[in-house]
CSV table of C-alpha atoms in Angstrom, one decimal:
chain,number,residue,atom,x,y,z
A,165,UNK,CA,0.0,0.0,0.0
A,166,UNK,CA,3.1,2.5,0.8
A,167,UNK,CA,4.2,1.7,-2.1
A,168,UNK,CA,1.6,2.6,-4.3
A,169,UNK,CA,1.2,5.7,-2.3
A,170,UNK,CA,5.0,6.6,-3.2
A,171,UNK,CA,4.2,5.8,-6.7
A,172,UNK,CA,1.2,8.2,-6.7
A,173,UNK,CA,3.1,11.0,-5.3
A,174,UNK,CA,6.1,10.5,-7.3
A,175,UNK,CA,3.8,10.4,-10.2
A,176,UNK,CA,2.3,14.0,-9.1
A,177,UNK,CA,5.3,16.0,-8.9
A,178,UNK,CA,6.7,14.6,-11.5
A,179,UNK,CA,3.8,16.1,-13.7
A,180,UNK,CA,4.2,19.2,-11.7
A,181,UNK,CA,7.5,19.3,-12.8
A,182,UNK,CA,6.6,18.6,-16.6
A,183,UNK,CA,3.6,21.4,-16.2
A,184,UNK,CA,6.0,23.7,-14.9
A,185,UNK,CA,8.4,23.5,-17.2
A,186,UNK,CA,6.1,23.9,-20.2
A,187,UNK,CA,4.7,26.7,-18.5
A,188,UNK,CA,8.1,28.2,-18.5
A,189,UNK,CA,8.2,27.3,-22.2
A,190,UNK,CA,5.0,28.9,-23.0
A,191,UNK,CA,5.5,31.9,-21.2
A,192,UNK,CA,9.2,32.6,-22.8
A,193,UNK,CA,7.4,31.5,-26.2
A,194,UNK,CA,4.8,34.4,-25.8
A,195,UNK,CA,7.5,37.0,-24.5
A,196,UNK,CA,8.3,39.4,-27.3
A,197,UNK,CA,11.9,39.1,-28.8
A,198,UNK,CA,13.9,42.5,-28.1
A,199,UNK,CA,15.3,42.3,-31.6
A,200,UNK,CA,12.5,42.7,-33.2
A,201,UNK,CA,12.0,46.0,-35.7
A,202,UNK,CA,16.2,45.6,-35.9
A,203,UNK,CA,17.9,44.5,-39.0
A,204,UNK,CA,22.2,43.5,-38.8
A,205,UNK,CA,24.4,43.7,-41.6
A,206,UNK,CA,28.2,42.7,-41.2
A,207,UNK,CA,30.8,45.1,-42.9
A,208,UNK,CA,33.8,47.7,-42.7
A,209,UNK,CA,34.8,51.0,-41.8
A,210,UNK,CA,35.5,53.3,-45.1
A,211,UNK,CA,36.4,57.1,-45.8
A,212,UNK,CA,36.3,59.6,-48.3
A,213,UNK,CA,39.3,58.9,-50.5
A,214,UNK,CA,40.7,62.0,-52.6
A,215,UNK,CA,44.0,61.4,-54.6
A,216,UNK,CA,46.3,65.1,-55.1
A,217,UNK,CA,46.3,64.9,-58.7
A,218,UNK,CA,48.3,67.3,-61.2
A,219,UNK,CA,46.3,69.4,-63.8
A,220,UNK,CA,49.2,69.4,-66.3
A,221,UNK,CA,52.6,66.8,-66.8
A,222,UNK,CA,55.4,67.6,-64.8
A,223,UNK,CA,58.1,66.5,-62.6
A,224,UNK,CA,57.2,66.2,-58.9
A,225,UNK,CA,60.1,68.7,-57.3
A,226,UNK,CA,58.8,68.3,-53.2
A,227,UNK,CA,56.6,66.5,-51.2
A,228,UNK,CA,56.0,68.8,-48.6
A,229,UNK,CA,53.7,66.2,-46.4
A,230,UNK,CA,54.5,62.7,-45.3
A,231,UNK,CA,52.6,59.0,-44.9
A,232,UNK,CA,50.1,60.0,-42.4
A,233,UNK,CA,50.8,63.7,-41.7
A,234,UNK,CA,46.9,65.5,-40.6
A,235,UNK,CA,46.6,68.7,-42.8
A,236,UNK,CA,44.0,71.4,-43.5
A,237,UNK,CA,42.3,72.4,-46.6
A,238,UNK,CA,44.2,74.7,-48.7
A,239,UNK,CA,47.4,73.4,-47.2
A,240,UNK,CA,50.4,72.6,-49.7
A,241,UNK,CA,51.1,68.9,-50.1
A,242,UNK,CA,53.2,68.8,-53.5
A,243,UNK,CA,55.4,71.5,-55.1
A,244,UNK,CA,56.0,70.4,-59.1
A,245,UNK,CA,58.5,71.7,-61.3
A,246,UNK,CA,57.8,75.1,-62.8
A,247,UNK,CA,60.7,76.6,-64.8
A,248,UNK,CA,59.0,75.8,-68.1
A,249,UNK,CA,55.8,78.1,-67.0
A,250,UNK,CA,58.0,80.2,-66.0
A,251,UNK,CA,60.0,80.9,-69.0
A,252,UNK,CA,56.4,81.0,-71.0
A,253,UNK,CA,54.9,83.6,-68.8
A,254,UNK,CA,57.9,85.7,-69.0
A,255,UNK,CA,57.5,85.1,-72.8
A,256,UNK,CA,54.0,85.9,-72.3
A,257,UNK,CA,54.5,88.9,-70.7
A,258,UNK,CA,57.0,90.1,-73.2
A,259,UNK,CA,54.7,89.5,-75.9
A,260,UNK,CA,51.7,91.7,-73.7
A,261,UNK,CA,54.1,94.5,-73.8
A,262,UNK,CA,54.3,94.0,-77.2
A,263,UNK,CA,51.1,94.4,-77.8
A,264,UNK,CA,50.2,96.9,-75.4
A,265,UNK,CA,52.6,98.9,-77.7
A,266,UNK,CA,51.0,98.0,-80.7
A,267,UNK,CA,47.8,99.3,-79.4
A,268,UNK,CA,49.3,103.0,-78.3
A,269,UNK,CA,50.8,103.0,-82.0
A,270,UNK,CA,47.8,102.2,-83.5
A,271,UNK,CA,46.1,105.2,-81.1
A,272,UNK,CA,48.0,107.6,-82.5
A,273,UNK,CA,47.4,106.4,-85.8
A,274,UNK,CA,44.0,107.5,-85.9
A,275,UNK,CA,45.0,110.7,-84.2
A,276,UNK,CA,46.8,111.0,-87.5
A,277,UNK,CA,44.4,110.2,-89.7
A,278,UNK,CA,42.1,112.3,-87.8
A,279,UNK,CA,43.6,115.6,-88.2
A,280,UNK,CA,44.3,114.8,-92.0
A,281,UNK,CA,40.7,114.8,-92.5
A,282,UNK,CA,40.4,118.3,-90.5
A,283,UNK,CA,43.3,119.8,-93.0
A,284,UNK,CA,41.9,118.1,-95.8
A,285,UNK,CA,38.1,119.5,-94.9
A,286,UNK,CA,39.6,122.8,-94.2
A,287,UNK,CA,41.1,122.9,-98.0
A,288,UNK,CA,37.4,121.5,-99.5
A,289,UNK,CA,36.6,124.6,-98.0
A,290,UNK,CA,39.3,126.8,-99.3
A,291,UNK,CA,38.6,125.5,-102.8
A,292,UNK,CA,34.7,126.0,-102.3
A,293,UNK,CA,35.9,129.8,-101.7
A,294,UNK,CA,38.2,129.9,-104.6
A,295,UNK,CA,35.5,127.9,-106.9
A,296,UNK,CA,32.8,131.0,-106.0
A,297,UNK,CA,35.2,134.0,-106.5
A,298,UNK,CA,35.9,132.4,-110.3
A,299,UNK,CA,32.3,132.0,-111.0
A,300,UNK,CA,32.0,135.7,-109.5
A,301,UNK,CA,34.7,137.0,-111.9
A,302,UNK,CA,33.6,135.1,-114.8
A,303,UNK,CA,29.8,136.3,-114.7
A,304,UNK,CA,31.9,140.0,-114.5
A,305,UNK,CA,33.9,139.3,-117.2
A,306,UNK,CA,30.8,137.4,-119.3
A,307,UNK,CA,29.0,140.8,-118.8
A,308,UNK,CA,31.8,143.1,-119.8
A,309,UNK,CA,32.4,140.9,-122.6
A,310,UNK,CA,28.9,141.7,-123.8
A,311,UNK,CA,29.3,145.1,-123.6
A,312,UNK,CA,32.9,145.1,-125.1
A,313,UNK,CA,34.4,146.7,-122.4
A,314,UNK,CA,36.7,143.4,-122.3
A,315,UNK,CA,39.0,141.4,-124.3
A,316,UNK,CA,37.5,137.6,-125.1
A,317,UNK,CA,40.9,136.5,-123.8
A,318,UNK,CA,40.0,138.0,-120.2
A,319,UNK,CA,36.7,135.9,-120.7
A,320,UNK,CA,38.4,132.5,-121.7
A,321,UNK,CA,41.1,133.2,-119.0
A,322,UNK,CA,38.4,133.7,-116.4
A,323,UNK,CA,36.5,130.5,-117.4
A,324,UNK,CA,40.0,128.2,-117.3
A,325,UNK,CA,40.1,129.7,-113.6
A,326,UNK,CA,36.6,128.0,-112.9
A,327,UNK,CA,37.2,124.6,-114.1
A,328,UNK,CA,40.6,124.8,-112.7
A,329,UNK,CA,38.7,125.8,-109.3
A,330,UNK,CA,36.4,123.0,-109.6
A,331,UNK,CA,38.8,120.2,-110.6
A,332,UNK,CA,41.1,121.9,-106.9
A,333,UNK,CA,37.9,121.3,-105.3
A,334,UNK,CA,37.2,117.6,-106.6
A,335,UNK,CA,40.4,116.9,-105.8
A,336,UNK,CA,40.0,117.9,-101.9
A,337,UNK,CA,36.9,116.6,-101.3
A,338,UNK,CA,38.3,113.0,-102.5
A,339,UNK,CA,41.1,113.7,-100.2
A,340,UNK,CA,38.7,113.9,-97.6
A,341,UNK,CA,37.1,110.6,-98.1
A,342,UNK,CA,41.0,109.3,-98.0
A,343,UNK,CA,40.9,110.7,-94.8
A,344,UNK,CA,37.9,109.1,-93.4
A,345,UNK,CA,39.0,105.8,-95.1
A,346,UNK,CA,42.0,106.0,-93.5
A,347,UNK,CA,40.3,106.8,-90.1
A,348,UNK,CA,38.3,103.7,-90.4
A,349,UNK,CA,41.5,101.5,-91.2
A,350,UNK,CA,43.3,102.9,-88.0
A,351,UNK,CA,40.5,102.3,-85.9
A,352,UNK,CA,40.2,98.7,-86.9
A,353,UNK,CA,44.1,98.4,-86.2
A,354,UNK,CA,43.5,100.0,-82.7
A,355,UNK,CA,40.6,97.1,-82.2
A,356,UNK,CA,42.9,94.7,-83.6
A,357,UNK,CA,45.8,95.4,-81.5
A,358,UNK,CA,43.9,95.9,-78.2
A,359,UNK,CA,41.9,92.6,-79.3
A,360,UNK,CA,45.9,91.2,-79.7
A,361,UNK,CA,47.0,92.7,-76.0
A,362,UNK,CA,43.7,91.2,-74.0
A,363,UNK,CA,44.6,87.8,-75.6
A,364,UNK,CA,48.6,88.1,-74.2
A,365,UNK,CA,46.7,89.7,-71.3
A,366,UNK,CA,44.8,86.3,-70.7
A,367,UNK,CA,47.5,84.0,-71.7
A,368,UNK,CA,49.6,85.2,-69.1
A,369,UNK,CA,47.0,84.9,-66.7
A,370,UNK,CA,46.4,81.3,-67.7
A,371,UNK,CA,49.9,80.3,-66.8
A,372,UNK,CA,50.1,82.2,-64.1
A,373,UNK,CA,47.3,80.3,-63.2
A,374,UNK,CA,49.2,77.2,-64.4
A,375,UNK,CA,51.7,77.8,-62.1
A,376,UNK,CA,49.5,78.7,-59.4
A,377,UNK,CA,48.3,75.0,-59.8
A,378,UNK,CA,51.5,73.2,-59.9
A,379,UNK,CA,51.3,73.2,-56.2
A,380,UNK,CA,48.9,70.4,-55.3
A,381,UNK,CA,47.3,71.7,-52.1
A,382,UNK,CA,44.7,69.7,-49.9
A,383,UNK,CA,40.8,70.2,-50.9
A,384,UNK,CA,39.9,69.5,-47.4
A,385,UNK,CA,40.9,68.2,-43.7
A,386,UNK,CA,41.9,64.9,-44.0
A,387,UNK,CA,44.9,62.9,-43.3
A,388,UNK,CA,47.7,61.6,-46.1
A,389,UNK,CA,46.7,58.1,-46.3
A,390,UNK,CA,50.2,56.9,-48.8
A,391,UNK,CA,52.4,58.8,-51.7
A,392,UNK,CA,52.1,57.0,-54.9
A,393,UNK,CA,54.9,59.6,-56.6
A,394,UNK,CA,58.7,60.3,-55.2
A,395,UNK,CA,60.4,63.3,-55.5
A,396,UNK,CA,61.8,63.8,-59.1
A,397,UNK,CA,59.2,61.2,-60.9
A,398,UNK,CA,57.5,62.7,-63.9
A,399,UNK,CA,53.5,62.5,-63.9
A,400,UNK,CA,51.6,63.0,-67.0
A,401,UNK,CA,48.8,65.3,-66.2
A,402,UNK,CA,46.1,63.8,-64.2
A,403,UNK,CA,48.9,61.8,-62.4
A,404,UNK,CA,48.5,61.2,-58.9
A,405,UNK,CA,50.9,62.3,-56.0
A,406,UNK,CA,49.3,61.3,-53.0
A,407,UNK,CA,46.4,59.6,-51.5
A,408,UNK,CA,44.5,61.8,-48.9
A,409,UNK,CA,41.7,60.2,-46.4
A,410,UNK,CA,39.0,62.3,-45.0
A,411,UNK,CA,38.5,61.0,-41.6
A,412,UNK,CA,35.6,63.3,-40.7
A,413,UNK,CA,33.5,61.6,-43.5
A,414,UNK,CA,33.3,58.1,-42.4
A,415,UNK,CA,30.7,54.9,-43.0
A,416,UNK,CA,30.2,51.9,-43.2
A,417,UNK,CA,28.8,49.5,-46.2
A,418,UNK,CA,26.7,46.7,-45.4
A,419,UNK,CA,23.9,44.9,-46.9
A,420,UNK,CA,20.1,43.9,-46.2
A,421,UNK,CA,18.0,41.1,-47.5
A,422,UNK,CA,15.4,43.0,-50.0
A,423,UNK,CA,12.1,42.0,-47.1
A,424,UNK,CA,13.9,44.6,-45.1
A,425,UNK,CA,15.5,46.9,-46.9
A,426,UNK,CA,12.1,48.2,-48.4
A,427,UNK,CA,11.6,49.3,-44.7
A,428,UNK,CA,14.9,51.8,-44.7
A,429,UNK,CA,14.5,54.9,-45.0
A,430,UNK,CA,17.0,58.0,-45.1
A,431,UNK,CA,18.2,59.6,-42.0
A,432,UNK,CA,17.0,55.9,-40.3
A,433,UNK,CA,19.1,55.2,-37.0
A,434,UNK,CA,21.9,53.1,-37.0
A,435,UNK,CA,24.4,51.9,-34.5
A,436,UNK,CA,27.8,50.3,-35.1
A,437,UNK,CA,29.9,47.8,-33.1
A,438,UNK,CA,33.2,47.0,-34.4
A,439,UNK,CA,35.0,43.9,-33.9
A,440,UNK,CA,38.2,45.5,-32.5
A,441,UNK,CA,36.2,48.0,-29.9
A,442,UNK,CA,32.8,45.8,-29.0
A,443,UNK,CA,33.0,48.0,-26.1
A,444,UNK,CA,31.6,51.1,-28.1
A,445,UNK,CA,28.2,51.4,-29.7
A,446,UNK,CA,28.4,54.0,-32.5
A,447,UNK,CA,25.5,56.3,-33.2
A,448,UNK,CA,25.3,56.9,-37.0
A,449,UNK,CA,22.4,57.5,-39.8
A,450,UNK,CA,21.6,55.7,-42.8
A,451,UNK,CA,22.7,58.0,-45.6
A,452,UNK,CA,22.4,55.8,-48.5
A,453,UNK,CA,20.4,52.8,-49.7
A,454,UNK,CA,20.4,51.5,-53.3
A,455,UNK,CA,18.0,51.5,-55.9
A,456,UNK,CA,18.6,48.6,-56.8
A,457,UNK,CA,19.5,44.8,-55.5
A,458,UNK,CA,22.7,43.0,-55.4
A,459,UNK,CA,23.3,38.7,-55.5
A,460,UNK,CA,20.2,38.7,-57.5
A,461,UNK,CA,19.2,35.4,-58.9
A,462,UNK,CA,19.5,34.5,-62.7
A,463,UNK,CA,15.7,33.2,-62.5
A,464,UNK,CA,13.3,34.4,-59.0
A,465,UNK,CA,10.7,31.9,-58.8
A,466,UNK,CA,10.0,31.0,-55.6
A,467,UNK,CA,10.0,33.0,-51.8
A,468,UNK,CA,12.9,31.6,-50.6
A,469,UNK,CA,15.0,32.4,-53.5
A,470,UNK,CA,13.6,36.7,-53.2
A,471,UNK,CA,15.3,36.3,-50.3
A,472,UNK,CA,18.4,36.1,-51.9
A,473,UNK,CA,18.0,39.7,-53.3
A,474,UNK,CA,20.0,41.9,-51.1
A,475,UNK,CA,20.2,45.7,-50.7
A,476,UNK,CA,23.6,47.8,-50.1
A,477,UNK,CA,23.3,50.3,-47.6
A,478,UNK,CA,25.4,53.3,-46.3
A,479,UNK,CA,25.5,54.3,-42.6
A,480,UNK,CA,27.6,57.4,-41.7
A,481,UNK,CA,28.8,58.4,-38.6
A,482,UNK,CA,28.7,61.9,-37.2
A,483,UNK,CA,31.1,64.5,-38.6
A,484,UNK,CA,31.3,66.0,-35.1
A,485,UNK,CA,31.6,62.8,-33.3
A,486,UNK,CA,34.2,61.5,-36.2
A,487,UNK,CA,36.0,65.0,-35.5
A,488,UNK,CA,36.6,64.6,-31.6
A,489,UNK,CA,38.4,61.4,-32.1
A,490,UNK,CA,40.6,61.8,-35.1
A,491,UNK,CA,43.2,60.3,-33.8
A,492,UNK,CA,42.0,57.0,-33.2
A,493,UNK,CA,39.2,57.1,-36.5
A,494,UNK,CA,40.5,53.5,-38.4
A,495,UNK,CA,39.6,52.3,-41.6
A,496,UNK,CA,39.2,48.9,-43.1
A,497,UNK,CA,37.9,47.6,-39.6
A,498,UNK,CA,35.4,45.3,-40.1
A,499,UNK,CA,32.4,45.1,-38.0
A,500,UNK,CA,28.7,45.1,-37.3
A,501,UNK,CA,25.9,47.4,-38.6
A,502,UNK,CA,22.4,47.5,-36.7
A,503,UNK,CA,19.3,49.1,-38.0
A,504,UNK,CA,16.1,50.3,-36.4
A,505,UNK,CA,13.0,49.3,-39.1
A,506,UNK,CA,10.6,50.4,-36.1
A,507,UNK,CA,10.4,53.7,-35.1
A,508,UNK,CA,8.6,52.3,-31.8
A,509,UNK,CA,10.6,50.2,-31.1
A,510,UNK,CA,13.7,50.8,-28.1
A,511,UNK,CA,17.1,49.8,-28.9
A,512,UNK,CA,18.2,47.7,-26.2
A,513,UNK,CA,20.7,48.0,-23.4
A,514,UNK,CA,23.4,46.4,-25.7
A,515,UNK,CA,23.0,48.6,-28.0
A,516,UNK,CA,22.6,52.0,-26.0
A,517,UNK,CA,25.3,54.3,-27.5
A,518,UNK,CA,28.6,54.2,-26.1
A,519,UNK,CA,31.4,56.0,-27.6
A,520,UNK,CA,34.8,56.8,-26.1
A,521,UNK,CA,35.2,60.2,-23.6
């Protein structure tokens, strides 16, 4: 009889036990997951790159930086040969003079030709005077004629003196419109040569420019990530001197199976936990997410292969964060992007920012 009562009790606790447990099942089955509304995406730290870059072939003549030096926008990295520009701008500047010259000369030649049409007006209007007192004398000398109080010669002398009078005055009046020819000839040499001094005007200024350019200066902050040219190498134009890093413009690349990347929105919260600091939880903010998928299958035909299509997505990290911490800002580390798809939902304690003081 005991031992049936032992069995019966053994029996009930052990079904306590089993209800017990599933209860713990069920209830940690019905808690919600704290994940949930959060997306991960493994990948690696990346910066702005900028390569120092020549605008015309040269020879490199100093690297004024070196392999990991931090400089400022606007600050001088590498000085290129310029004795070439420098021997064409003086030649440029000679030839400016030049024209400059030209264009006072060709000044003065319409002065000239200016006050030969005043001289040459002034005698049209000589010869008009001349050409009236003939006419005057020969309508005398027609009337005396008439009245034979004088010779015929005196008549045929008078009318010689009017068509010599009018040929003087022919003559003047074309010398006039020589004059205002040659005007018109002067002034287009004037516009000629000033045309001729801005052009050594504005080649002068495009080497200076030139030169101005042949030192490579930094475009912004950033640090000099490697030199890809040595003192005294030759770069055609376009050629690259140096690799610069901008370690205030900072991200990280990851990607997102295409069910959640359709919930990723610009400006969406982020936090990233690299593999060489776990301690730290970066804040940053989506700042990119492609148009269009990557890994996509050849044929989609079924659910499980759409989940295949993935998403690249861009998460950046504060300027003014990245900017406190220069010093320690790394690229190439690889680690772990999170995303928040739900703006309800709270990022959990993991995950709560922590960045270094």
């Amino acid at each position: 009889m005991q031992s049936n009562s032992k069995k019966i009790v053994i029996g009930i606790v052990g079904a306590a036990i089993l209800a017990g447990a599933g209860f713990g099942l069920w209830r940690n089955a019905q808690a919600p997951d704290p994940m949930a509304g959060f997306v991960s995406g493994n990948g690696r730290i990346e910066a702005t790159e900028i390569n120092a870059s020549t605008k015309l072939a040269g020879r490199v003549e100093r690297i004024l930086v070196r392999e990991g030096d931090f400089v400022k926008a606007g600050q001088p990295l590498v000085q290129m040969q310029i004795d070439v520009l420098e021997a064409q701008r003086d030649e440029a500047r000679a030839l400016h003079r030049q024209a400059v010259t030209a264009v006072g000369t060709a000044k003065a030649q319409v002065a000239v030709r200016e006050s030969d049409l005043a001289a040459a007006k002034a005698v049209v209007v000589q010869r008009e005077t001349e050409l009236d007192a003939a006419q005057r004398r020969l309508a005398r000398s027609e009337t005396l004629a008439k009245q034979g109080a004088s010779s015929f010669q005196q008549l045929d002398d008078d009318r010689a003196r009017v068509g010599s009078a009018r040929a003087a005055l022919a003559a003047a009046q074309a010398q006039v419109l020589a004059a205002e020819a040659g005007i018109g000839a002067a002034k287009a040499q004037a516009v000629g040569a000033e045309a001729a001094a801005a052009a050594a005007a504005a080649t002068v200024a495009r080497i200076e420019a030139d030169i101005a350019d042949s030192v490579l200066r930094s475009p912004r902050d950033g640090r000099v990530q490697y030199l890809i040219a040595q003192e005294g190498e030759v770069l055609g134009a376009g050629g690259a001197a140096l690799n610069l890093v901008d370690l205030s413009d900072v991200y990280m690349t990851f990607f997102v199976p295409e069910t959640d990347a359709g919930r990723v929105a610009l400006g969406s919260e982020a936090r990233i936990v690299l593999d060489a600091a776990p301690q730290y939880v970066i804040p940053a903010r989506v700042s990119f997410v492609a148009s269009v998928a990557q890994f996509t299958p050849k044929t989609v035909e079924t659910a499980s292969e759409r989940q295949k299509l993935m998403f690249r997505v861009r998460a950046r990290i504060d300027r003014e964060l990245l900017e406190k911490h220069l010093e320690q800002v790394k690229t190439g580390l690889p680690g772990v992007a999170w995303l928040k798809l739900d703006e309800q939902a709270q990022w959990p304690e993991h995950l709560a920012v922590r960045v270094p003081e």
